[in-house]
Short mmCIF file of C-alpha atoms in Angstrom, two decimals:
data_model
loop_
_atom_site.label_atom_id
_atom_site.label_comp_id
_atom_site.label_asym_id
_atom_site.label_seq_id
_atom_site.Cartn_x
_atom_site.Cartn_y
_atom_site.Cartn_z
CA UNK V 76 155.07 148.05 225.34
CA UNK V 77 151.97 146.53 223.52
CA UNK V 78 149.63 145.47 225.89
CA UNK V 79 146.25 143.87 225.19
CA UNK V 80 144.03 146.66 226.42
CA UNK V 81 145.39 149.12 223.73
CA UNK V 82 145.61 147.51 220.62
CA UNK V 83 141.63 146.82 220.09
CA UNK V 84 141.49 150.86 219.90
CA UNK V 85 144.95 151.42 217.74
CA UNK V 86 142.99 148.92 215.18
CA UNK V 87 139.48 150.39 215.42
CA UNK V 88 141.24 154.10 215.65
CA UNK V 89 143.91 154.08 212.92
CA UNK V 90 142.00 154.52 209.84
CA UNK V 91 139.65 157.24 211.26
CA UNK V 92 140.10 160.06 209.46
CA UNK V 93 139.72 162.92 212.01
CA UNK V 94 141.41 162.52 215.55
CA UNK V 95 139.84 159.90 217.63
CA UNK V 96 138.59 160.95 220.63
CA UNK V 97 140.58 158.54 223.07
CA UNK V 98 144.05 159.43 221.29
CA UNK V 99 145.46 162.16 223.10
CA UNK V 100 145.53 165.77 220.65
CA UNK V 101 149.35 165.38 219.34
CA UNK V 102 150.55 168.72 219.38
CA UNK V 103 150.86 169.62 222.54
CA UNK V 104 152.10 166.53 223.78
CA UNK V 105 154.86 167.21 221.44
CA UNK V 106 155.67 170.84 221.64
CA UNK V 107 155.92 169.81 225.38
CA UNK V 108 158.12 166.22 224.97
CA UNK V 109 160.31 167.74 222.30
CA UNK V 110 161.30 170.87 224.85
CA UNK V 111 161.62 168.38 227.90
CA UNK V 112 163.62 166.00 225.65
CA UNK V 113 166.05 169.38 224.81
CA UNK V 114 166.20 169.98 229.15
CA UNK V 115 166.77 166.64 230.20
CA UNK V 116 168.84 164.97 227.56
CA UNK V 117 170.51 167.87 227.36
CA UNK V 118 172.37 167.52 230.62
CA UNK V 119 174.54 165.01 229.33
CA UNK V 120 176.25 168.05 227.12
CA UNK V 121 176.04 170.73 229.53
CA UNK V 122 179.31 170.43 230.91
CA UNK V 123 181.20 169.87 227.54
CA UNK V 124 181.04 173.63 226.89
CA UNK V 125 181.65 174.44 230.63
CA UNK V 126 185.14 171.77 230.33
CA UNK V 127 187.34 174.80 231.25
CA UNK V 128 185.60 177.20 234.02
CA UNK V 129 184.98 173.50 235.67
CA UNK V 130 188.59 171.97 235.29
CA UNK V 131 189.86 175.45 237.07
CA UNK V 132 187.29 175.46 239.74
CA UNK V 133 187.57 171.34 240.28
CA UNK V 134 191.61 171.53 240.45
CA UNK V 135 191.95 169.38 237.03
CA UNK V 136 192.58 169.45 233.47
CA UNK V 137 189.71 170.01 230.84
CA UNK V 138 190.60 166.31 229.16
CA UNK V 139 190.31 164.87 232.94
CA UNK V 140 187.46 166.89 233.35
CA UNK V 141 185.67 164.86 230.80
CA UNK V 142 184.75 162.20 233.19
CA UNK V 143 182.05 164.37 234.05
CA UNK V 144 180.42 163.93 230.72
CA UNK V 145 181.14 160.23 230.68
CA UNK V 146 179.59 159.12 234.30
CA UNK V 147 176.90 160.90 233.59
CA UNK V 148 176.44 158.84 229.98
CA UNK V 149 177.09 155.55 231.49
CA UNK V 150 174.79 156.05 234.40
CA UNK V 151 171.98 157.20 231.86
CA UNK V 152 172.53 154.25 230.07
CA UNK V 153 171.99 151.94 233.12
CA UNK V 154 168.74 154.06 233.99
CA UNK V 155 166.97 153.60 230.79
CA UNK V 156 167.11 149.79 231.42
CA UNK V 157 165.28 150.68 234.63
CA UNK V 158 163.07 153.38 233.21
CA UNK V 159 161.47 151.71 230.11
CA UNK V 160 160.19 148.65 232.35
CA UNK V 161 158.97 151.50 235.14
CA UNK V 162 156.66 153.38 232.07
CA UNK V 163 155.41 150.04 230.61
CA UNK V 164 154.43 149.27 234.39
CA UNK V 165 153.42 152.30 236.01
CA UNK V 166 152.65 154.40 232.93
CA UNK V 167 155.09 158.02 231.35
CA UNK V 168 153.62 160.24 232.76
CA UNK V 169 153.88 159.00 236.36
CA UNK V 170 157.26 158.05 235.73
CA UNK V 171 158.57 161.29 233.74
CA UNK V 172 156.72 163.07 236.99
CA UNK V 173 158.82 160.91 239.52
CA UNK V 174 161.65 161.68 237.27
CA UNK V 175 161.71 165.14 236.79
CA UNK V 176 161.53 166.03 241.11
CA UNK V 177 164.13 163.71 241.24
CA UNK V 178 166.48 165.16 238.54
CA UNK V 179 165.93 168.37 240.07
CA UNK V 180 167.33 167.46 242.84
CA UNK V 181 170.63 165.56 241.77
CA UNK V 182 170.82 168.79 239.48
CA UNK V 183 171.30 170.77 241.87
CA UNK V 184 173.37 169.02 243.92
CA UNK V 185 175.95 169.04 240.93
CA UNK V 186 176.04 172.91 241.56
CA UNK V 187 178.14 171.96 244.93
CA UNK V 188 180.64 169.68 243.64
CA UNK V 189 184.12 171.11 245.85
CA UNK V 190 186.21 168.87 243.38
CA UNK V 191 186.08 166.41 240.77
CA UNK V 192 185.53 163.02 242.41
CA UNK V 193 182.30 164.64 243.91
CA UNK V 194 181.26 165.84 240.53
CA UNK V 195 181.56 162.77 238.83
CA UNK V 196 179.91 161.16 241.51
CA UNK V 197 177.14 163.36 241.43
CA UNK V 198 176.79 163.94 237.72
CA UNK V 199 176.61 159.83 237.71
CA UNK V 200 173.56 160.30 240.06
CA UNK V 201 171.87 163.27 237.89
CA UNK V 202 172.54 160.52 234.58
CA UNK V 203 170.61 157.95 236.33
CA UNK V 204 167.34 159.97 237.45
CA UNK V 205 167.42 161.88 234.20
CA UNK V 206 167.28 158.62 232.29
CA UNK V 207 162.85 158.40 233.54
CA UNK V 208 162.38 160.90 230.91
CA UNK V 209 163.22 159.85 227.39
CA UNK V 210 162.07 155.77 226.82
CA UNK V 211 158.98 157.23 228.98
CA UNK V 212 158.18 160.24 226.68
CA UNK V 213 158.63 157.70 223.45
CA UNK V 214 156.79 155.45 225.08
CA UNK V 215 153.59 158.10 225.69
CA UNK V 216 154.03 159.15 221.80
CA UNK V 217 153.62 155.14 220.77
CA UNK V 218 150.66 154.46 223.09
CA UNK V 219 148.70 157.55 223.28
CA UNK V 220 149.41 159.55 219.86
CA UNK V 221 147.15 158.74 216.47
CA UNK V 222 149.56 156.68 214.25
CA UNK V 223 149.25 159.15 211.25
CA UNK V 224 150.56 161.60 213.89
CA UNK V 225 153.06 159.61 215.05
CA UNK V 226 156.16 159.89 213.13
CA UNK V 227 156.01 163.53 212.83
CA UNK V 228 156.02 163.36 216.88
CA UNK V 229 158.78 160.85 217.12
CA UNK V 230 160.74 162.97 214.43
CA UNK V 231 160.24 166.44 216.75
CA UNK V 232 161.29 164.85 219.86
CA UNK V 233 164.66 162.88 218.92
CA UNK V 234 165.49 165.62 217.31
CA UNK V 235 164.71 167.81 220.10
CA UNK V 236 167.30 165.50 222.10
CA UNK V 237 169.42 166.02 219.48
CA UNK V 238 169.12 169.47 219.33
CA UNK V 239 169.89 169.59 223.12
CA UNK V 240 173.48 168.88 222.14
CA UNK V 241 173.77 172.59 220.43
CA UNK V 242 171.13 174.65 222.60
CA UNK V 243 172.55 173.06 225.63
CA UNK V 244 175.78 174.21 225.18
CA UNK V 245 175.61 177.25 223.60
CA UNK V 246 173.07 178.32 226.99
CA UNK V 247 175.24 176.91 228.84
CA UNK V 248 178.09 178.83 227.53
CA UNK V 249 176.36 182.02 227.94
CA UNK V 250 175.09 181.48 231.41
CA UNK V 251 178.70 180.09 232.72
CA UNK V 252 179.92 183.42 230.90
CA UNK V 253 177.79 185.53 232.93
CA UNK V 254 177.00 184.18 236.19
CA UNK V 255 179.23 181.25 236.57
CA UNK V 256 179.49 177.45 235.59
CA UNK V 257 177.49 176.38 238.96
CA UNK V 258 174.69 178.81 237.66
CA UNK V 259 174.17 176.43 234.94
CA UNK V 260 172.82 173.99 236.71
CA UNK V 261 170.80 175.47 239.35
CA UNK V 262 169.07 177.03 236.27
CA UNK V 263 168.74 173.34 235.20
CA UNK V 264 166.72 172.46 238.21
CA UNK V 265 164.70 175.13 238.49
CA UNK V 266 163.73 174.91 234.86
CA UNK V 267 162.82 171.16 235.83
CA UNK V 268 160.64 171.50 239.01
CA UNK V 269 158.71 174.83 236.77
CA UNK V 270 158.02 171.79 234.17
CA UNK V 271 155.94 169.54 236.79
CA UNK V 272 152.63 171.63 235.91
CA UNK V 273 152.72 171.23 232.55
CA UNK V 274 153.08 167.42 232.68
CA UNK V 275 150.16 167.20 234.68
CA UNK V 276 148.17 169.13 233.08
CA UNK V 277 148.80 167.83 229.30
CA UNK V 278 149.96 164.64 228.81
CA UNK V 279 147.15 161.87 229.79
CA UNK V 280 147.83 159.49 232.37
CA UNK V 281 148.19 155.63 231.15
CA UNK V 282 145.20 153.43 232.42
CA UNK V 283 146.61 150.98 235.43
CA UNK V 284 144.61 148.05 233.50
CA UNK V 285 146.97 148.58 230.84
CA UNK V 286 149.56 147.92 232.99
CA UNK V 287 149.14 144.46 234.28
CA UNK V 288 152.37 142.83 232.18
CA UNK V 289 154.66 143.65 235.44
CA UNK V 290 158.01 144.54 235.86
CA UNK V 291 159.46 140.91 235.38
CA UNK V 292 157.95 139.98 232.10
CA UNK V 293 159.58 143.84 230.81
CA UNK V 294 162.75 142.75 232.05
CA UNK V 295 162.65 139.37 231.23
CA UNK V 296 162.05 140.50 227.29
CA UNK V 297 165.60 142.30 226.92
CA UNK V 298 167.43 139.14 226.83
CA UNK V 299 165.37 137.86 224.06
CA UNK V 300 165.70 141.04 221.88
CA UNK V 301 169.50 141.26 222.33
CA UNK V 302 169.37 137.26 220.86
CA UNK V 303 168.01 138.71 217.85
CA UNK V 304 170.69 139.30 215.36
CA UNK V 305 169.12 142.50 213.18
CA UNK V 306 168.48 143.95 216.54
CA UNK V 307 171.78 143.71 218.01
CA UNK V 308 173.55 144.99 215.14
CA UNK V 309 171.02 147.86 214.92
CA UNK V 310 171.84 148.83 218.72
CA UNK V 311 175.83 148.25 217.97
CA UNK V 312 175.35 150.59 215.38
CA UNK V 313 173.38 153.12 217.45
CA UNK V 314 176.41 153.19 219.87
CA UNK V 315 178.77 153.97 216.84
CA UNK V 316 176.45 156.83 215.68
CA UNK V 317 176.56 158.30 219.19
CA UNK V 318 179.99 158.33 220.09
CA UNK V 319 180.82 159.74 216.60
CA UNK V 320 178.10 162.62 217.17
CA UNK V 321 179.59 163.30 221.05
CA UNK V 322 182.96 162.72 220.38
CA UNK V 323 182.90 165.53 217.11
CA UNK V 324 181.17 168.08 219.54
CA UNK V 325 183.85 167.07 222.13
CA UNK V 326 187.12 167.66 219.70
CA UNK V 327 185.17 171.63 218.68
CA UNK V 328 185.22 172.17 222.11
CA UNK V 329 188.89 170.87 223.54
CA UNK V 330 190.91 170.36 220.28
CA UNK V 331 189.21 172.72 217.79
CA UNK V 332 190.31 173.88 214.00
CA UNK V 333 193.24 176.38 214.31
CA UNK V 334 190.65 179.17 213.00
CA UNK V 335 188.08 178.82 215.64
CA UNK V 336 190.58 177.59 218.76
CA UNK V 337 190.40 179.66 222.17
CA UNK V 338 187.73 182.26 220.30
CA UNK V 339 184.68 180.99 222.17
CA UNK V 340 182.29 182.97 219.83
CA UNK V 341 184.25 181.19 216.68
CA UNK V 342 183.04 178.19 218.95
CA UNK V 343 179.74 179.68 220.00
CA UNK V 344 178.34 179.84 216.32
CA UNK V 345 180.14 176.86 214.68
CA UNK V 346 177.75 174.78 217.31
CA UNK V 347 175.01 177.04 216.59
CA UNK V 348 175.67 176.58 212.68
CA UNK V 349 173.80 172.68 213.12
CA UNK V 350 170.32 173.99 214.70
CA UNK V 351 168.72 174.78 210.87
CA UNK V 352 169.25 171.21 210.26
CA UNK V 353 166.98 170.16 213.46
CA UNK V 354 164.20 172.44 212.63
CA UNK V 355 164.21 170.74 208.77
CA UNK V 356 164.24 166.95 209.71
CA UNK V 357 160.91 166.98 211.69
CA UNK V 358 159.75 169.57 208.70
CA UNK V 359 160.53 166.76 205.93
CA UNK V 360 159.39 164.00 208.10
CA UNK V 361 156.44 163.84 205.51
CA UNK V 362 158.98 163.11 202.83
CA UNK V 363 161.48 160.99 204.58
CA UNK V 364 158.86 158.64 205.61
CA UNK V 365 158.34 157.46 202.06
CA UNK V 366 161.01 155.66 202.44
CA UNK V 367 161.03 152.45 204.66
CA UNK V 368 162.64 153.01 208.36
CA UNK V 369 165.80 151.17 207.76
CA UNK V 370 166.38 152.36 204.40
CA UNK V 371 166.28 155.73 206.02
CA UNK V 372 168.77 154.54 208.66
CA UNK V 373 171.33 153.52 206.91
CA UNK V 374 171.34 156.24 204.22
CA UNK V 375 171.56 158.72 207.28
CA UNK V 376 174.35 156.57 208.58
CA UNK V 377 176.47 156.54 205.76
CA UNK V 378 175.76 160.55 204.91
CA UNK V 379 176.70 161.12 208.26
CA UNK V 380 180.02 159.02 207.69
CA UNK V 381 180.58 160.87 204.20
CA UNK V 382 180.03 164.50 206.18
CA UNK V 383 182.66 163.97 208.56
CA UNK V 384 185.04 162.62 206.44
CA UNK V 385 184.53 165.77 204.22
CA UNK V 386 184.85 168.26 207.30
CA UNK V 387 188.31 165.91 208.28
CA UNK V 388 189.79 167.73 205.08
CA UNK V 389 188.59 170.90 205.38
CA UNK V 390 190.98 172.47 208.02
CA UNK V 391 190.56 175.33 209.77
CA UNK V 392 187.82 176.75 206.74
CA UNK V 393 185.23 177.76 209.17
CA UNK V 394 182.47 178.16 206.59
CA UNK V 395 182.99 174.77 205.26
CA UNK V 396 183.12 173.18 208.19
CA UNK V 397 180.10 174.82 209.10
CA UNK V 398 178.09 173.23 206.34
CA UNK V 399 179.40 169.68 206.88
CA UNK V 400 178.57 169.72 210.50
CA UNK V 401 175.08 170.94 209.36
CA UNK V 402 174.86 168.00 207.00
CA UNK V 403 175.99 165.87 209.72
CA UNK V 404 173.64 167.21 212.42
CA UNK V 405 170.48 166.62 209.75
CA UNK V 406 171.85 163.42 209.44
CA UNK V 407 171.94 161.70 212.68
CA UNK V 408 168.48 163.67 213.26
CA UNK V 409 167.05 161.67 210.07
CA UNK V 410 168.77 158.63 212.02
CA UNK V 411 167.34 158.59 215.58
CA UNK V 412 163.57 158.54 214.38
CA UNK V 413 164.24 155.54 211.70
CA UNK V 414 166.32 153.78 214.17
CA UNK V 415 163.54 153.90 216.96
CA UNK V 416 160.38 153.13 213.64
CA UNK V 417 162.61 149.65 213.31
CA UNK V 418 162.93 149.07 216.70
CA UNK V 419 159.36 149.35 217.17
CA UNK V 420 158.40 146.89 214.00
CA UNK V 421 160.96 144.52 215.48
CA UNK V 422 159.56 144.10 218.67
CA UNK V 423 155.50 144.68 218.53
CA UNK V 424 155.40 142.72 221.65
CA UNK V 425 157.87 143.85 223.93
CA UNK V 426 158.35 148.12 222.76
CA UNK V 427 159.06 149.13 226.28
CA UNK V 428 162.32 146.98 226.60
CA UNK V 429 163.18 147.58 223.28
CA UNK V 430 163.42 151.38 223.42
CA UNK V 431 165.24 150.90 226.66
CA UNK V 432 167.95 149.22 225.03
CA UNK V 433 167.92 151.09 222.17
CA UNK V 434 168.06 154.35 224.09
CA UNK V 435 171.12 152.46 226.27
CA UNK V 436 172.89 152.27 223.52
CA UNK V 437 172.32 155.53 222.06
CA UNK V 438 173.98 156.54 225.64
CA UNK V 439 176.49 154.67 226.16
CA UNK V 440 177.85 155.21 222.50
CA UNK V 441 177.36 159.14 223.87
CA UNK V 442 179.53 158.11 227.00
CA UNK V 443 182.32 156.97 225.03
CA UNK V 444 182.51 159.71 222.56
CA UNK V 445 184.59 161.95 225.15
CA UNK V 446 186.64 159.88 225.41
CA UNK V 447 187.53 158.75 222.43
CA UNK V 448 188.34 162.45 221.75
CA UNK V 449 190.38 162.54 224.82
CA UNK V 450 192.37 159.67 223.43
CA UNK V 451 193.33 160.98 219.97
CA UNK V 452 193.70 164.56 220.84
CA UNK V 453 197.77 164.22 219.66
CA UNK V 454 196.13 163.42 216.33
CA UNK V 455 194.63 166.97 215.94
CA UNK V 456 191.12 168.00 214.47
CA UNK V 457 191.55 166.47 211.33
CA UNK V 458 193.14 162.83 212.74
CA UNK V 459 189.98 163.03 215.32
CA UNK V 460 187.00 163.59 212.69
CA UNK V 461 189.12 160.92 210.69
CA UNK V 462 188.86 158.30 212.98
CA UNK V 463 185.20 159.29 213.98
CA UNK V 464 184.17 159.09 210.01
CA UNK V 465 185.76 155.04 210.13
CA UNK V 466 183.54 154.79 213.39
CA UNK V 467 180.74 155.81 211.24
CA UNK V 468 181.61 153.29 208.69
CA UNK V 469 181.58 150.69 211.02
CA UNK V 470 177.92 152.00 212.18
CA UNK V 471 177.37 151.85 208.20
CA UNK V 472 177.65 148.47 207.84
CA UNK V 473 175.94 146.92 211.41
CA UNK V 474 172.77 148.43 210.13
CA UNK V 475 172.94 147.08 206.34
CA UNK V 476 171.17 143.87 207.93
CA UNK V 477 168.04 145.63 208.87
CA UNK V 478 167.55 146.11 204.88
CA UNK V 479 166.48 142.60 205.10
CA UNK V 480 163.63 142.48 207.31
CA UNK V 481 160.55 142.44 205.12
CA UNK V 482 158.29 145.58 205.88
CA UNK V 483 155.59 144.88 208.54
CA UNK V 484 151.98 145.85 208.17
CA UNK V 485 151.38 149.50 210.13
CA UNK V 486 150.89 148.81 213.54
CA UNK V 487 149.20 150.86 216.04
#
């Protein structure tokens, strides 16, 4: 996503020491991204704490019931290799506006599913028109937010998605509790078409000059990253992270520690238990960016792997499992923003098709981790978070080659 037109003013901008007048002010354009990111991406998670109440009302099993979770990932996937090219051609905010009437839509039409084909069909229909929101709302931090703003912003918003994970189900929860599961996501669209003002009103819209590279070149430039070798490895390992952070949220919710199992309050707070970590990350963003991107990436990786090995052996200690999901939580939240900083320095040329395909992976990693769950659920809590802490290895060690690249001057 670097076109010609905007890097003359990152260069003449970046070491101005108040806020430039043509970068758009930060904070709002945050507060508001970050509790988009929490709505939208958070409608991939919705239905994991609404499994049961769905499974009765669909005619299936909660493990079948799954699919729901998955066909959304997959198709979310597919639409952020659509929607990064769409917001390097057309500009985010046009696109997250396009977006969010037409999630609102397929939103609600989940609501009316009579059994669980339909669902999955339509929850693979909400996936794809949800996916205009995130690579577009990245992309508006990268081309319209003041680079010594900008990886505080990046920090709030992934971990705002990240966040959705826990807010998302624990409303969810509560609202399926009260009113029903279908409740949930007619709340979900409403929520969406209320959000159409604000996007008008505060983020700026991307000038069309700035937009001449077309459609064909975005596309055209995926191929070309997924040749490179650092890259590739970096996206395999974004799919690892993923499905290990689904997946352990998956195995609380359908095969959870003896303690906490069929006591959906027990349940309730050991999700809740994670959000502290979310709120610190983008606090210590100051500190973490000392360290170079990658470095940051893989040391998240691997504490996230150590965490979950930890909580594999802790049993049905509530307390203690507690903590290491927190740890785990601040860890892949310390991940996302490094992972997307190298991304970016990788690919100064082509940033639109590059956070596409990184935020593909990050989904269909996401898409898998129900299932893997699904698939070890004989193996028990323990045997699950096991296997999902040698996933993490494997995560470990595809991103160890990014420690190579030499550090790139700061871009715009």
């Amino acid at each position: 996503m670097s076109h010609p037109t905007t890097t003359p003013r990152r260069t003449a901008t970046s070491s101005t020491p108040g806020q430039p007048s043509n970068w758009a002010p930060a904070a709002p354009a945050t507060v508001l991204l970050t509790v988009l990111g929490v709505l939208m991406v958070g409608q991939m998670y919705t239905v994991l704490a609404l499994l049961n109440p769905m499974a009765a009302a669909l005619g299936t099993t909660p493990a079948q019931a799954t699919w729901t979770a998955t066909a959304f990932g997959f198709a979310y996937a597919a639409g952020f290799l659509l929607s990064g090219p769409l917001s390097d051609r057309y500009g985010p905010r046009a696109v997250i506006t396009a977006g969010l009437v037409a999630a609102a839509a397929t939103t609600a039409a989940v609501s009316t599913a009579p059994n669980l084909p339909t669902a999955i069909a339509l929850r693979s229909l909400q996936g794809l028109t949800a996916a205009t929101f995130a690579p577009s709302a990245l992309s508006y931090v990268v081309h319209h937010v003041a680079p010594r703003r900008r990886g505080t912003a990046l920090a709030c918003i992934t971990s705002g998605m990240l966040a959705a994970a826990v807010v998302m189900q624990i409303g969810a929860q509560a609202v399926a509790a009260g009113i029903g599961w279908r409740a949930v996501f007619w709340l979900g669209a409403a929520l969406m078409a209320l959000s159409l003002a604000p996007v008008r009103r505060v983020l700026r819209p991307t000038p069309r000059h700035g937009t001449d590279c077309g459609l064909l070149q975005a596309f055209a430039a995926m191929p070309r990253l997924l040749r490179q070798p650092r890259l590739s490895a970096l996206y395999l390992s974004t799919v690892a992270l993923m499905s290990a952070f689904v997946a352990l949220y998956t195995a609380v919710a359908i095969a959870g520690p003896p303690s906490i199992a069929g006591d959906s309050s027990a349940i309730l707070a050991l999700r809740a238990s994670a959000l502290p970590s979310l709120v610190a990350v983008p606090l210590l963003a100051p500190v973490l960016q000392r360290l170079r991107a990658p470095l940051r990436a893989v040391l998240a990786f691997a504490l996230a792997a150590l965490t979950v090995a930890a909580g594999s052996f802790l049993g049905g200690h509530t307390v203690p499992l507690a903590i290491a999901l927190l740890l785990f939580v601040a860890a892949v939240a310390a991940a996302a923003p490094a992972v997307v900083e190298t991304v970016n320095a990788d690919a100064p040329h082509a940033r639109g098709a590059a956070v596409a395909l990184y935020g593909c992976s990050m989904f269909v990693g996401a898409s898998l981790g129900p299932q893997l769950t699904g698939a070890l659920t004989g193996l028990g809590f323990g045997g699950i978070l096991l296997v999902v802490a040698a996933v993490l290895v494997l995560g470990v060690l595809l991103a160890l080659p990014t420690l190579g690249r030499r550090p790139a001057a700061r871009r715009g």
